[in-house]
One Martini backbone bead per residue (centre of mass of N, CA, C, O) as a GRO file, in nm:
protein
  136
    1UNK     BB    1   2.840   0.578  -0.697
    2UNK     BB    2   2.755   0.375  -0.463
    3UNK     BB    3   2.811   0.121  -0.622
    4UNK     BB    4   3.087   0.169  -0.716
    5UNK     BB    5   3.209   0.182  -0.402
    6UNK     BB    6   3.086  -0.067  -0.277
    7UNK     BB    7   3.251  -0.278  -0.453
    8UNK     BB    8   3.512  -0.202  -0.383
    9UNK     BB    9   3.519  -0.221  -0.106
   10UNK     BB   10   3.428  -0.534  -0.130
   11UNK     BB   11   3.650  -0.628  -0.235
   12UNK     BB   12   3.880  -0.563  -0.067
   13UNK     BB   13   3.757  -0.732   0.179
   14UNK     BB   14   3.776  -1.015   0.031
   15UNK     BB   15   4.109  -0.991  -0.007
   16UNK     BB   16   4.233  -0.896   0.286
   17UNK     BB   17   4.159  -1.156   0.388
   18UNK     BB   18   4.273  -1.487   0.490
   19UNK     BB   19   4.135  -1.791   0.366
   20UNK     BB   20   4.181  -1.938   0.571
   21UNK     BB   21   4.044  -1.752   0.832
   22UNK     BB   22   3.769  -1.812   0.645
   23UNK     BB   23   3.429  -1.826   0.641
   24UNK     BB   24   3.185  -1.786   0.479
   25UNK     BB   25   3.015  -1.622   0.709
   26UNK     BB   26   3.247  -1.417   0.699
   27UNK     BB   27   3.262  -1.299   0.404
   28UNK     BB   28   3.002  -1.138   0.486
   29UNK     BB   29   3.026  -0.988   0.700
   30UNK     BB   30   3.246  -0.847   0.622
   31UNK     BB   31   3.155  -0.704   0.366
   32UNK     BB   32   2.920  -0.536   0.518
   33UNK     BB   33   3.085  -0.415   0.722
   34UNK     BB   34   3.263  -0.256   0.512
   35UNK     BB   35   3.006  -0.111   0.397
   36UNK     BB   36   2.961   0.078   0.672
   37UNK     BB   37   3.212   0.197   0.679
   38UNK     BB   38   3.348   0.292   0.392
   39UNK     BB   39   3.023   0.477   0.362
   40UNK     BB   40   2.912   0.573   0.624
   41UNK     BB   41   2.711   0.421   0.804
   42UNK     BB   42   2.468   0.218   0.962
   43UNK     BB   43   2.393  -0.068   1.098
   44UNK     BB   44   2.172  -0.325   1.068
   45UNK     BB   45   2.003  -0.543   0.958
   46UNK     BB   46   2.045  -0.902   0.901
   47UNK     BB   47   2.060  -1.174   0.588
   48UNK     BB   48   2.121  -1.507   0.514
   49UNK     BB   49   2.252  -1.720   0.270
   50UNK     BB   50   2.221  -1.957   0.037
   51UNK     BB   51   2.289  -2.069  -0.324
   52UNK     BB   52   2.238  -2.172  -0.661
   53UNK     BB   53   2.219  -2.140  -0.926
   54UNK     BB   54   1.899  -2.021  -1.015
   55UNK     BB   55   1.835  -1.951  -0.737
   56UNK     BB   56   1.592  -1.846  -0.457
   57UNK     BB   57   1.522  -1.640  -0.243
   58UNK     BB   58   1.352  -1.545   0.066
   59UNK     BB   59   1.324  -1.237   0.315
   60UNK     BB   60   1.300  -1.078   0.632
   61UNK     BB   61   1.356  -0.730   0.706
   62UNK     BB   62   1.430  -0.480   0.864
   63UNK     BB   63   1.328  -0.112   0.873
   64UNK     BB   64   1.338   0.196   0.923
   65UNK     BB   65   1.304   0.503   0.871
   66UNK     BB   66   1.392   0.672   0.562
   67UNK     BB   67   1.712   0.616   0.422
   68UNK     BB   68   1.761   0.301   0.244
   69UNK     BB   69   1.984   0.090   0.241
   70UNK     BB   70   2.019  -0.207   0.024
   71UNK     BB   71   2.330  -0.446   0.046
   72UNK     BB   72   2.480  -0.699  -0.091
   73UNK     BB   73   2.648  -0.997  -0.095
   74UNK     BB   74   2.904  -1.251  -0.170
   75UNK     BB   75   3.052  -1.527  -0.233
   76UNK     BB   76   3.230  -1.730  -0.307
   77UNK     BB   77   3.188  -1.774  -0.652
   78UNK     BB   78   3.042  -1.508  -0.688
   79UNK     BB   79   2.931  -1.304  -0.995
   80UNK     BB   80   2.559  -1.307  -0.953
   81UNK     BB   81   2.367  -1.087  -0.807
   82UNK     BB   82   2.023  -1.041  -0.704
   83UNK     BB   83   1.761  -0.745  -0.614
   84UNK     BB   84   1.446  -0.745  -0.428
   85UNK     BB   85   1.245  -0.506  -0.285
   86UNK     BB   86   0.993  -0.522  -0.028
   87UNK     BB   87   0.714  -0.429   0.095
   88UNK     BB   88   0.428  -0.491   0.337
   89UNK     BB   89   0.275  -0.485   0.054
   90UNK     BB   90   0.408  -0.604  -0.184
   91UNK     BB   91   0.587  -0.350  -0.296
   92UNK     BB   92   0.811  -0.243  -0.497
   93UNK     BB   93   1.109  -0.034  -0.410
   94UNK     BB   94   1.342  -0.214  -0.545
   95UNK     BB   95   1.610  -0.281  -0.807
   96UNK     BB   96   1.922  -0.521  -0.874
   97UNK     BB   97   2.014  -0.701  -1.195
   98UNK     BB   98   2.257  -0.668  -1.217
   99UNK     BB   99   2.577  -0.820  -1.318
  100UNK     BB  100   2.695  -0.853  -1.026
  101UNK     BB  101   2.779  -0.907  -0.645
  102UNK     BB  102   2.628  -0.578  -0.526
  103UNK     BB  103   2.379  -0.531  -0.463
  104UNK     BB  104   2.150  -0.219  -0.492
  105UNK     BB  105   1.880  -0.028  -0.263
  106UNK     BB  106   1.728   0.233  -0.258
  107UNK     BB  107   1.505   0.389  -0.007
  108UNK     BB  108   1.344   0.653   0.034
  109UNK     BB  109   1.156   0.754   0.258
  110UNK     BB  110   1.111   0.471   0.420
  111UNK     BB  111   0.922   0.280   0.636
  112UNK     BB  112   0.852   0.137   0.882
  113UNK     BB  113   0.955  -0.231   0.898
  114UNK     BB  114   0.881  -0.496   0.663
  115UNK     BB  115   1.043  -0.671   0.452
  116UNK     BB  116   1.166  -0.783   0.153
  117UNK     BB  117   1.414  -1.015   0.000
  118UNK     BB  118   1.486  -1.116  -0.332
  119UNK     BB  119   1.738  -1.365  -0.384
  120UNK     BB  120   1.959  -1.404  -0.667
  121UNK     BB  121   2.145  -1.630  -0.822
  122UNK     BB  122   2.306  -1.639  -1.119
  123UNK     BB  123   2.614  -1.677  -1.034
  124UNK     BB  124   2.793  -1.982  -0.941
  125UNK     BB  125   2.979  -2.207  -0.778
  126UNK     BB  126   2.784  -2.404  -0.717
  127UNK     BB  127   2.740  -2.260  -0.337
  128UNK     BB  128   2.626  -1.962  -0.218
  129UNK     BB  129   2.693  -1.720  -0.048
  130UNK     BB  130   2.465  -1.479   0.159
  131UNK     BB  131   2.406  -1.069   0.200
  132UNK     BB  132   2.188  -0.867   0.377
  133UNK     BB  133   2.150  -0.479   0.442
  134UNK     BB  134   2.092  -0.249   0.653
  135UNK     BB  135   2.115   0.092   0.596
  136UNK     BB  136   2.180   0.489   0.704
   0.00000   0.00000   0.00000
């Protein structure tokens, strides 16, 4: 149920502002944003990157202790990202391979502390903006 309020909500969030006023690090603010708001969260850290189709990247994003969502987000040109989050001892907390550009992983009860989180770009024309927050 999570995963498909975020989608639509960050769907309309990206479609609802100007093209000619975003740029790329404006549509994923804006999305992270939205999924705050839409969501009824509280936002924490958050982390971006870039990414080619076919490339990952690793990042490390803190995260208090709690109910802890992590929720992706991807810029134009992106229909497929994934996401892996690891604690502090590189033990996985949980995955979202699925096909979409919205990956959520909730991670109940998670200790305070500093995760990573390895975003896969599986589909993008070109180059595409990425960001992942850490909600509560």
């Amino acid at each position: 149920m999570l995963k498909t309020l975020a989608a639509a909500t960050l769907a309309l969030a990206t479609l609802a502002a100007p093209v000619a006023a975003q740029n790329a690090d404006d549509v994923v603010s804006a999305q992270l944003n939205s999924a705050a708001t839409e969501l009824g969260l509280t936002a924490g850290a958050r982390v971006t990157g870039r990414l080619a189709a076919g490339r990952s990247e690793v990042a490390g994003i803190e995260a208090s202790a709690g109910d802890v969502y992590f929720i992706g987000v991807c810029g134009r040109g992106c229909r497929d990202v994934a996401l892996i989050v690891r604690d502090a001892s590189g033990r996985a907390v949980g995955r979202d391979q699925e096909a979409d550009a919205v990956p959520v992983v909730i991670a109940l009860g998670a200790a305070s502390g500093r995760y990573t989180v390895e975003v896969s770009m599986v589909t993008c024309a070109g180059e595409c903006d990425w960001g992942v927050g850490v909600f509560r």
